[in-house]
Coordinates of C-alpha atoms in Angstrom, one line a residue:
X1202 CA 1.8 -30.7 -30.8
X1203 CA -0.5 -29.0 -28.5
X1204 CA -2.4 -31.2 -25.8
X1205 CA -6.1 -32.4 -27.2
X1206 CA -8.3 -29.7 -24.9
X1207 CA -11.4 -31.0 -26.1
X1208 CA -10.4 -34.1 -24.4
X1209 CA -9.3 -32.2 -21.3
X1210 CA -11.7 -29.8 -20.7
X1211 CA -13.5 -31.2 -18.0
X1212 CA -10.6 -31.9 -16.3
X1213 CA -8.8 -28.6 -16.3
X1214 CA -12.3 -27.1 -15.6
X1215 CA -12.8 -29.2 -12.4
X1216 CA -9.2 -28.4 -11.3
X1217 CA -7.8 -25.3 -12.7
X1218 CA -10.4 -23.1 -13.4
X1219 CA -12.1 -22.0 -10.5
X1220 CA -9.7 -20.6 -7.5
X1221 CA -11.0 -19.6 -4.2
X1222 CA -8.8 -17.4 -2.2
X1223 CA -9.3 -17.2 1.8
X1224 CA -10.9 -13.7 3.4
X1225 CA -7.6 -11.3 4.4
X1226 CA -7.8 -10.3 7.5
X1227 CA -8.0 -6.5 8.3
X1228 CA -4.3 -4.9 8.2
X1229 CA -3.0 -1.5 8.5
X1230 CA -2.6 0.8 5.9
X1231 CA 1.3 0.6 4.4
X1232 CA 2.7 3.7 3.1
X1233 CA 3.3 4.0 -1.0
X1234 CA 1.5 2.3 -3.5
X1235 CA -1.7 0.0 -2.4
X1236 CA 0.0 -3.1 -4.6
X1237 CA 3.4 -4.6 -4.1
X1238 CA 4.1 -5.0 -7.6
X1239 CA 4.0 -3.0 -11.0
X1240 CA 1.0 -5.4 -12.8
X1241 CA -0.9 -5.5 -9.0
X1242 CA -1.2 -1.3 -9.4
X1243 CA -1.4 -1.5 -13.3
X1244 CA -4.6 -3.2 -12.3
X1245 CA -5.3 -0.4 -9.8
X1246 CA -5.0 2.1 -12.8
X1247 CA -7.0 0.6 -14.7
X1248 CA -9.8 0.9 -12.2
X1249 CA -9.3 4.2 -10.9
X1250 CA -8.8 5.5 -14.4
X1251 CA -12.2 4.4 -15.1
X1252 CA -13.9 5.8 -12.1
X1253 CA -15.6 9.3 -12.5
X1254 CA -15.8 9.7 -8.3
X1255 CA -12.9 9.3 -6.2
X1256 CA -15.6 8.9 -2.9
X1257 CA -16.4 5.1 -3.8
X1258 CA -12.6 4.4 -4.2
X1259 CA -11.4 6.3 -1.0
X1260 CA -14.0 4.0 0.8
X1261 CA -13.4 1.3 -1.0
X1262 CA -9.6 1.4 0.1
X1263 CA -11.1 1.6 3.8
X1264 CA -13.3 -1.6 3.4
X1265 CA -10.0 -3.5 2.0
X1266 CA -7.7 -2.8 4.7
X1267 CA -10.9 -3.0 7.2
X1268 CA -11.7 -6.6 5.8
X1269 CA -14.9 -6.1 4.8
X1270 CA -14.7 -8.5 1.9
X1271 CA -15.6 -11.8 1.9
X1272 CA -13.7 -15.1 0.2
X1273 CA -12.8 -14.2 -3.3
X1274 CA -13.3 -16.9 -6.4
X1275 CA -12.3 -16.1 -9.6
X1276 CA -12.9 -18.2 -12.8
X1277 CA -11.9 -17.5 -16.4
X1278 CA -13.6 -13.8 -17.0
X1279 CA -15.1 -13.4 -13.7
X1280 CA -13.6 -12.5 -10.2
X1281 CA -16.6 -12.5 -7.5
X1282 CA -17.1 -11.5 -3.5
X1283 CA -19.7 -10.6 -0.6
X1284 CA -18.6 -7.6 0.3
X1285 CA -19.7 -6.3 4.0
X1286 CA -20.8 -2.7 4.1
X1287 CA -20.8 -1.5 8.0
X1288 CA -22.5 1.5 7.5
X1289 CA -25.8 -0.2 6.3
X1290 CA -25.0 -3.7 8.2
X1291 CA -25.5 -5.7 5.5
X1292 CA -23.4 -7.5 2.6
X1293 CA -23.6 -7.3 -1.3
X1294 CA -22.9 -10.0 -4.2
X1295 CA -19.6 -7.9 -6.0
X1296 CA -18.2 -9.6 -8.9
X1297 CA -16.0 -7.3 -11.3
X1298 CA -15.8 -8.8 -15.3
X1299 CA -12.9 -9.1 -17.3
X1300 CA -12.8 -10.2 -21.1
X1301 CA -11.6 -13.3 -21.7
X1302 CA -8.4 -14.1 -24.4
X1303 CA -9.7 -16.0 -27.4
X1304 CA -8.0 -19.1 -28.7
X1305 CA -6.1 -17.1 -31.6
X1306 CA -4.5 -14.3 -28.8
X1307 CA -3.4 -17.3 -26.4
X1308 CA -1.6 -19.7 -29.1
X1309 CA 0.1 -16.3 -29.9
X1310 CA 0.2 -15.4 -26.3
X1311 CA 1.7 -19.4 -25.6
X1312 CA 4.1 -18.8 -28.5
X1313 CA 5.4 -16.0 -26.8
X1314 CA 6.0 -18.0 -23.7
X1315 CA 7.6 -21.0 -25.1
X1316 CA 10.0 -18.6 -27.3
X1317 CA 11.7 -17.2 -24.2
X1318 CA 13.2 -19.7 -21.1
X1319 CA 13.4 -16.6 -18.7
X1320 CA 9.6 -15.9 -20.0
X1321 CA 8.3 -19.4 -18.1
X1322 CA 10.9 -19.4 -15.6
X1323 CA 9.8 -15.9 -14.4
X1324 CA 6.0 -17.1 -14.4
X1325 CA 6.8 -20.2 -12.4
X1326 CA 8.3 -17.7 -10.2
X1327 CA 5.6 -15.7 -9.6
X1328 CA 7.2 -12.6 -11.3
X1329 CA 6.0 -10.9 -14.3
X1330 CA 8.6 -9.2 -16.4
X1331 CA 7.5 -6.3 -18.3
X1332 CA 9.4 -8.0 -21.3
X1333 CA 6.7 -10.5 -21.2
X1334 CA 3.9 -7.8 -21.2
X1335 CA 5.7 -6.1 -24.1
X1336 CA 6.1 -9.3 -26.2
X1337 CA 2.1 -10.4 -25.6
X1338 CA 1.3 -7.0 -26.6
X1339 CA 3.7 -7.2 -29.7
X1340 CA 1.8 -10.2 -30.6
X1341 CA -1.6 -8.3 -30.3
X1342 CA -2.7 -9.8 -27.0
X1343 CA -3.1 -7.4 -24.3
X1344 CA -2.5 -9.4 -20.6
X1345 CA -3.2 -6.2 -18.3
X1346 CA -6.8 -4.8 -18.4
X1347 CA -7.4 -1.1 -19.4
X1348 CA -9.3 1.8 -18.8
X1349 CA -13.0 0.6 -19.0
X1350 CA -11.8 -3.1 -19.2
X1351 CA -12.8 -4.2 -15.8
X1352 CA -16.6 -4.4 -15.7
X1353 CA -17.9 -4.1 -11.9
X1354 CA -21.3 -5.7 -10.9
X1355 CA -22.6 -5.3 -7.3
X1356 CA -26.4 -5.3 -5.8
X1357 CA -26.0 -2.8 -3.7
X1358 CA -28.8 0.6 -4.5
X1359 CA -25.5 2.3 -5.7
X1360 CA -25.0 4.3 -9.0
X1361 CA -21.5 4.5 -8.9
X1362 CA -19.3 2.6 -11.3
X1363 CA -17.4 1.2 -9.4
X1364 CA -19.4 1.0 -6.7
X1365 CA -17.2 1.2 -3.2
X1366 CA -17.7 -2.2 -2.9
X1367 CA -16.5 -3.6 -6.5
X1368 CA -13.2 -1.2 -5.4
X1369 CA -12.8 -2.7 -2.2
X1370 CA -13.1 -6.1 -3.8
X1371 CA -10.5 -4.8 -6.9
X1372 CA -8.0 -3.6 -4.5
X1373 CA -7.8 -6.9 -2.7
X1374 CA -7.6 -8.2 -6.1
X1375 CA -4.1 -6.4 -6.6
X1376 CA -2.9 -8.5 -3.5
X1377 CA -3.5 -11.8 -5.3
X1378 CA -2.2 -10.4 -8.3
X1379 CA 1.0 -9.7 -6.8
X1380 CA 1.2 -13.3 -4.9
X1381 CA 0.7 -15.1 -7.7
X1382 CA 0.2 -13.6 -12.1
X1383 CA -1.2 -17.0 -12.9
X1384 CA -4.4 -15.1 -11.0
X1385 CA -4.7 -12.8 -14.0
X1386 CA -4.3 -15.5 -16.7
X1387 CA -7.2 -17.4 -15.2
X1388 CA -9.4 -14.3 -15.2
X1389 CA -7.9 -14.1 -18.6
X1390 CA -9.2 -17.6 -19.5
X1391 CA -7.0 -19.9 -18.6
X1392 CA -6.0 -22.0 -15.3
X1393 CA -1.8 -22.4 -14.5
X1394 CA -1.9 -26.5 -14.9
X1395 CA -3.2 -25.9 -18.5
X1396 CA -0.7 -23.3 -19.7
X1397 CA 2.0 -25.4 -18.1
X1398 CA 0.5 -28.6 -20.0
X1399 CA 0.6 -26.8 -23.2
X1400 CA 3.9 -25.1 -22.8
X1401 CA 5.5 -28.7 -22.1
X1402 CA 4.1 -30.0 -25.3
X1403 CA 5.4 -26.9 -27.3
X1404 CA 8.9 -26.8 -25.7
X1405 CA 9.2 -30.8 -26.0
X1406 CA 8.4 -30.3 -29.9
X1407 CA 10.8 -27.2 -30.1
X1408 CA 13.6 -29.7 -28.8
X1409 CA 13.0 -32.3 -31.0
X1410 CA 13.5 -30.1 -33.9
X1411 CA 16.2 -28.8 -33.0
X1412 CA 18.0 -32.2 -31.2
X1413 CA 21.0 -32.8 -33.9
X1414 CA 23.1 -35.9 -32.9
X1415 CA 26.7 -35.0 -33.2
X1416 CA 29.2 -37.3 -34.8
X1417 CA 31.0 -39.6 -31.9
X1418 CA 34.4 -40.9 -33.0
X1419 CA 34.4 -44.7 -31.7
X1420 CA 37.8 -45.0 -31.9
X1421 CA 38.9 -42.2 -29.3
X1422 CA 35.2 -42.4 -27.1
X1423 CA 36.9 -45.1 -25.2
X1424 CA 40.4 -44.0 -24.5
X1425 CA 39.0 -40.1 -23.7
X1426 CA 40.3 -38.3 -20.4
X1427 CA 37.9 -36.7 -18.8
X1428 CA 38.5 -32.7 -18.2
X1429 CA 37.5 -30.4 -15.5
X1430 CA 36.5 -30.8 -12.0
X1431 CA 34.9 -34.3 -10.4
X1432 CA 31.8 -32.9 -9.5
X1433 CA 31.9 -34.3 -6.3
X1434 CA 35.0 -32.4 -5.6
X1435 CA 33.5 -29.3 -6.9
X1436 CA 30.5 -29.7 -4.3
X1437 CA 32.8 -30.5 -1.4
X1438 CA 34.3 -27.2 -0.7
X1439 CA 33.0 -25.1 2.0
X1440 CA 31.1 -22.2 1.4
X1441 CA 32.4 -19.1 3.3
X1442 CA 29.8 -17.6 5.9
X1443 CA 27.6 -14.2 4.6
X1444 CA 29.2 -11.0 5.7
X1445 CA 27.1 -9.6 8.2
X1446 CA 24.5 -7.1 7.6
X1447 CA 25.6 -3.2 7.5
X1448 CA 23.7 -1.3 9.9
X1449 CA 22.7 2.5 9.7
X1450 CA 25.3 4.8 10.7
X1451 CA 25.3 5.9 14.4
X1452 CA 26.7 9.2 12.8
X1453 CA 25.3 11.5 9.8
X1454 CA 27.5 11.7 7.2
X1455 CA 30.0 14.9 6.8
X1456 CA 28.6 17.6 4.9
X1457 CA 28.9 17.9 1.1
X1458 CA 31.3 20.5 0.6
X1459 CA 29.8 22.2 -2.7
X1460 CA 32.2 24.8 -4.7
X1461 CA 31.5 27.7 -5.8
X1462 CA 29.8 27.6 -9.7
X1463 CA 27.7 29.9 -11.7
X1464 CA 24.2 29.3 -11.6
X1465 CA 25.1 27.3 -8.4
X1466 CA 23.7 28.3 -4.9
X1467 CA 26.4 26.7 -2.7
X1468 CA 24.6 26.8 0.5
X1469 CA 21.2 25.8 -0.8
X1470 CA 22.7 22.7 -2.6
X1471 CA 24.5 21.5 0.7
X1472 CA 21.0 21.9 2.1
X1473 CA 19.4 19.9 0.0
X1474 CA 22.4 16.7 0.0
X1475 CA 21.3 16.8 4.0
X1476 CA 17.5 16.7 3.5
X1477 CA 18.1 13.4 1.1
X1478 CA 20.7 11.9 3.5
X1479 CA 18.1 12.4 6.3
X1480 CA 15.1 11.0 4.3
X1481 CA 17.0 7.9 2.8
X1482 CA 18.1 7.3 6.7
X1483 CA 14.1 7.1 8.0
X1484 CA 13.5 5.1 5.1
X1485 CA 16.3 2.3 5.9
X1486 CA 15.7 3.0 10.0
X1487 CA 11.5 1.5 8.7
X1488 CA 13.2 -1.3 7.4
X1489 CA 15.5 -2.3 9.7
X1490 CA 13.1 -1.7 12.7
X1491 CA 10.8 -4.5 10.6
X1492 CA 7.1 -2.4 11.7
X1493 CA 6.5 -1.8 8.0
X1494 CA 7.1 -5.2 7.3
X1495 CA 9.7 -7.6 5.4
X1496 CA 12.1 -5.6 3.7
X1497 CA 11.1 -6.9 0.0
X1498 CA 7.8 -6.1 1.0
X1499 CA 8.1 -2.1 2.3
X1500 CA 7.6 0.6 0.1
X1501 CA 8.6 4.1 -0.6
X1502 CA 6.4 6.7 1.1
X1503 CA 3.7 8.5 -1.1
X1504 CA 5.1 12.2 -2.1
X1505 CA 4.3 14.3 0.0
X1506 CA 2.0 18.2 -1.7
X1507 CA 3.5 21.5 -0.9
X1508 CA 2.4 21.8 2.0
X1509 CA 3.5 18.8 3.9
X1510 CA 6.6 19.0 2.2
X1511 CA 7.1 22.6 3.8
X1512 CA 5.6 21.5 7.1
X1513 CA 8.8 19.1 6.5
X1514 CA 11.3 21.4 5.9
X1515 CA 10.5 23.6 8.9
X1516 CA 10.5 20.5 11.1
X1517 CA 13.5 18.7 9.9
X1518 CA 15.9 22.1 9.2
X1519 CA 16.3 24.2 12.2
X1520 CA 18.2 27.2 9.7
X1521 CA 16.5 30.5 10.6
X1522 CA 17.7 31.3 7.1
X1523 CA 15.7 28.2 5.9
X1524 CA 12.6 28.7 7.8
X1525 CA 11.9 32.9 7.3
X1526 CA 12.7 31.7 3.7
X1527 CA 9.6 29.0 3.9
X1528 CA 7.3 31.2 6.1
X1529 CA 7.6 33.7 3.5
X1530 CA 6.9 31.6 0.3
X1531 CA 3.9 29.7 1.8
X1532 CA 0.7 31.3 1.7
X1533 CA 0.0 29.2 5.2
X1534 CA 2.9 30.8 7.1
X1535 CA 1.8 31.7 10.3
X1536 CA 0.0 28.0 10.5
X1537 CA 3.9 27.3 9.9
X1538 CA 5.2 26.9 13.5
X1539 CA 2.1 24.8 15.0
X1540 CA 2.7 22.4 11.6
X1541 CA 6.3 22.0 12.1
X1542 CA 6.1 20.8 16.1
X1543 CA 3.4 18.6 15.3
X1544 CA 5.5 16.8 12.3
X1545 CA 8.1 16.9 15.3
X1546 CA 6.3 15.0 17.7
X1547 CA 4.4 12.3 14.2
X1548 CA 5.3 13.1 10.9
X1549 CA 3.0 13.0 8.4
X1550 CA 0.5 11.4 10.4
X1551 CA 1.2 14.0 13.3
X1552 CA 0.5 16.8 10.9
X1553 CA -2.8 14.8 9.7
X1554 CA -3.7 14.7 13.4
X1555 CA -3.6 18.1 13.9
X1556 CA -5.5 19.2 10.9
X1557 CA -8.2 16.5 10.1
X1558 CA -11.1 16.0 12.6
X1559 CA -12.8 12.2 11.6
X1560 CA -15.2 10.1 13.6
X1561 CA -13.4 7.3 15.2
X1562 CA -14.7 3.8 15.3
X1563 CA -16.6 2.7 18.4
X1564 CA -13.4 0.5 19.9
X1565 CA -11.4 3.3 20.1
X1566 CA -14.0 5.1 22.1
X1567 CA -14.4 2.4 24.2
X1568 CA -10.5 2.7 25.1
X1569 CA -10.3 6.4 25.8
X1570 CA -13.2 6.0 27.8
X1571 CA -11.2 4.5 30.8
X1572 CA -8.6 7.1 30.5
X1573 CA -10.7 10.4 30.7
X1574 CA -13.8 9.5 33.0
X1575 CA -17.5 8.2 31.9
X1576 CA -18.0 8.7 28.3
X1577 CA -21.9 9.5 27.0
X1578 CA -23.9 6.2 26.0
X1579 CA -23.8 7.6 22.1
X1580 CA -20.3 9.1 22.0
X1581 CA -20.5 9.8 18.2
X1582 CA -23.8 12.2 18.7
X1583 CA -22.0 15.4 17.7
X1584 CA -22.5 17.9 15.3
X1585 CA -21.6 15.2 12.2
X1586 CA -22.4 11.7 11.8
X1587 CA -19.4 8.9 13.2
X1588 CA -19.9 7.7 9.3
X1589 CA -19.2 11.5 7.7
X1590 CA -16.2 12.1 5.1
X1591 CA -13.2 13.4 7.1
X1592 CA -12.8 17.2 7.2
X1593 CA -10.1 19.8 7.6
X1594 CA -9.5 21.0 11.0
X1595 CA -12.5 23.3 11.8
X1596 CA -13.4 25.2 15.1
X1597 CA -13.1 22.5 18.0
X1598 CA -15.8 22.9 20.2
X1599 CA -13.8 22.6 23.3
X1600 CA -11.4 25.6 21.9
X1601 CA -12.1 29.2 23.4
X1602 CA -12.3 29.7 19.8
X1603 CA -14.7 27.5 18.8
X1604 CA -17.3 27.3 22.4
X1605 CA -19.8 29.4 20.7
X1606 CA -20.1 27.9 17.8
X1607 CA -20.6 23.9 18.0
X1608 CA -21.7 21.7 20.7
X1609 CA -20.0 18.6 21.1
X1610 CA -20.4 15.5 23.8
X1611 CA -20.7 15.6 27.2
X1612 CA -17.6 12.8 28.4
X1613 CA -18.1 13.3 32.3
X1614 CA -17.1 15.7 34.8
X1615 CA -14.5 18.2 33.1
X1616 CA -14.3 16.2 30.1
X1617 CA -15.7 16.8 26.4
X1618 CA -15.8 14.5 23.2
X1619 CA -15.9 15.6 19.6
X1620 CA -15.1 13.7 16.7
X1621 CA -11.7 12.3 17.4
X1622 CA -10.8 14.6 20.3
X1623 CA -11.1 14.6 24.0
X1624 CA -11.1 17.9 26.0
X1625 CA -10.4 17.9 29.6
X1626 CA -12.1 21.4 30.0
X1627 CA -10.9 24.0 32.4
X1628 CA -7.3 22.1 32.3
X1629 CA -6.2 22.8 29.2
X1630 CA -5.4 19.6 28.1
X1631 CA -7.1 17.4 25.2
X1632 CA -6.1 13.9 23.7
X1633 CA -6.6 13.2 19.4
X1634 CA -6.6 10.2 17.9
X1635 CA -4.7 10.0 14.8
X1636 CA -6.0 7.5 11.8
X1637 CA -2.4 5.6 12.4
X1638 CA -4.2 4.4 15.7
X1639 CA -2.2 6.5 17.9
X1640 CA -3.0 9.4 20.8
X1641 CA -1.9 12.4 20.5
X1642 CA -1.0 14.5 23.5
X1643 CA -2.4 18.6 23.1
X1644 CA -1.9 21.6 25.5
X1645 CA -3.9 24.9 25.5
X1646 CA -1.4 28.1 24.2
X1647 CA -2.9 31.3 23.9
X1648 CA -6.6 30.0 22.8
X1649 CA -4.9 27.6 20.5
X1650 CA -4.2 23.6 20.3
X1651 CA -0.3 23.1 20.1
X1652 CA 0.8 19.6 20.2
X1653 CA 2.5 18.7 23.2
X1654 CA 4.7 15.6 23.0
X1655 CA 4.9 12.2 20.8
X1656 CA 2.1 10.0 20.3
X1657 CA 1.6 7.2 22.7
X1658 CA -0.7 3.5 21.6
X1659 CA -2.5 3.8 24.6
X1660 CA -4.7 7.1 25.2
X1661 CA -4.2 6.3 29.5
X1662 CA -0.2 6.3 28.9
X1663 CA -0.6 9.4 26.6
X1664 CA -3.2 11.4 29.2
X1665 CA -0.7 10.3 32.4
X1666 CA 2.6 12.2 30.7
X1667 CA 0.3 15.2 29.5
X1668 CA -0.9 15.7 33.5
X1669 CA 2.3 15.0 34.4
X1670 CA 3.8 17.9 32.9

């Protein structure tokens, strides 16, 4: 029998309906997906499917990880934020809708549930099995929103739907999602203590039906031996320690030794067995170095395009066979050798470093300023605006390239500022600073920027090895 919810409404209401979820605080940006979890970025989809500009979601993803949004509060249909925008120094009522179930979908939704143990066990632990998705939708209730399901609202003089701050304020949705999947129910309608109620009720009537006494013979009950184990013995023994943890080998593995076949490149197959072995031993080197995080909690890296994955390649494989073969195929090839050292020296984030020129924000300014002399009062006031879309690497200013062309910022004696560089001019030496918050060391090599060593968190440790070379 299901609980009387005329009765309880005002209870579950007062208690169970409306959450509020503290502010996150700003965090750096992981690699892989944005959610942890497969319903957090099917909620993602959902939103960026719907979306006809990417520009509002690429900033939005900025304001998330920046902490730009306010506490969150979501009731049954509704999940609502202030949302700070920096650029315009002020902050906007965000809410983004989401239809609510009806009572027909959630006693079929609830029938589901009850059907299942593992269903309610998984829920209670947070998790949500795609079995469980796939059952609802069986049953003609759909849990996860859709393309044009999430409705945003914002008050900001936007016209884009959704608005950078209804993204930034869906993204951080994702992040309750995957804490807790009871989130989405409530937005669906309905708060955890009541579908926990009314799941009690219908298990406790499924077991009643189905309780059958069985027949007890009184004339053996008595004189019965008990089998098995005590279970006090049975708890009693000692559990053997954990094996410790394996660590990554010191050593790469031995080559794969590939036979000859038709069809079958030999060499080129061994080459590729190495590139996996070397990629699957950064990823477990992230984990057990802990910066990304937990190990439950790190992802896979996003895939790299052609072009990174080349840049790779000609990093990671010092074949001369391998690398004429990629300078070659890629239309970029004599941009090759410059890539490779700078994926060398940071990855993918080295390689971003070296091509894209972005306005940093003001505290980073503030640092570099100690390192390379008397920075101007406005150290943005370049040729674009410290709030302007990041660009592909153009023609520095401080390049014997690029002097005629664009005027940058006057730093101090001998130094010049643009964008997200830093020039010591007539030393041939400059300092970037890479959106992973790191410096980037640069030497002057025939009228071009080469990098010139590995990235350093402090722009005065990063300038000291670069003179001291």
């Amino acid at each position: 029998m299901r609980p009387d919810r005329t009765s309880r409404d005002d209870e579950w209401d007062d208690r169970d309906r409306v959450r509020g979820f503290a502010a996150f605080p700003a965090s750096r940006r992981r690699p892989g997906r944005f959610a942890r979890t497969w319903w957090g970025n099917a909620w993602i989809t959902a939103m960026e499917d719907t979306a006809l500009d990417q520009r509002p979601l690429k900033q939005g993803r900025k304001n998330a990880h920046s902490g730009q949004v306010g506490p969150i509060t979501v009731s049954p249909g509704r999940i609502a934020a202030t949302v700070h925008d920096h650029e315009e120094d002020t902050s906007y009522r965000t809410a983004v809708f989401l239809d609510e179930l009806s009572d027909v979908e959630w006693e079929r939704f609830l029938d589901r549930v009850a059907a299942r143990a593992g269903h309610l066990a998984a829920l209670l632990d947070r998790d949500m099995p795609h079995d469980l998705v796939a059952a609802a939708e069986d049953a003609g209730v759909r849990l996860l929103p859709g393309i044009a399901d999430l409705e945003p609202e914002c008050d900001c003089p936007d016209w884009e739907l959704p608005c950078r701050h209804a993204a930034a304020l869906c993204y951080q949705a994702s992040w309750l999602l995957d804490a807790d999947p009871f989130v989405l129910l409530l937005m669906r309608g309905r708060g955890e203590r009541e579908l926990l109620d009314e799941l009690q009720h219908r298990n406790a009537a499924r077991g009643e039906a189905q309780l059958v006494p069985a027949p007890v013979d009184l004339a053996t009950a008595e004189t019965a031996v008990p089998q098995g184990t005590p279970a006090g013995e049975a708890y009693a023994r000692p559990v053997p320690p954990l094996p410790e943890p394996l660590t990554t080998p010191l050593t790469p593995a031995t080559p794969l030794a590939v036979p000859s076949a038709q069809g079958v490149d030999p060499a080129g197959l061994a080459v590729l067995v190495v590139d996996a072995a070397l990629r699957a031993r950064e990823i477990l080197s992230t984990v057990e170095s802990g910066d990304a995080g937990p190990p439950e909690l790190v992802d896979l890296p996003e895939p790299l395009d052609l072009w990174q994955d080349t840049v790779r390649w000609a990093a990671t494989h010092r074949d001369p066979h391998v690398l004429a073969r990629l300078r070659e195929a890629s239309e970029r090839g004599a941009e090759l050798p410059r890539a490779a050292r700078a994926w060398e020296y940071g990855g993918r984030a080295g390689l971003d470093t070296l091509e894209v020129v972005w306005s940093p924000p003001k505290e980073a300014v503030a640092r570099v300023r100690a390192a390379v002399g008397r920075l101007a009062e406005d150290p943005e006031d370049s040729t674009d605006s410290p709030d302007s879309t990041d660009s592909a690497d153009g023609a520095d200013p401080a390049s014997s390239a690029g002097k005629a062309g664009v005027a940058g910022t006057e730093a101090g004696a001998g130094v010049r500022a643009w964008r997200n560089r830093w020039t010591l001019t007539g030393r041939g030496l400059q300092l970037r600073y890479g959106r992973d918050g790191r410096w980037y060391p640069y030497r002057e090599e025939s009228g071009d920027w080469w990098p010139a060593g590995p990235p350093k968190r402090d722009p005065a440790t990063a300038l000291a090895d670069l003179d001291a070379e």
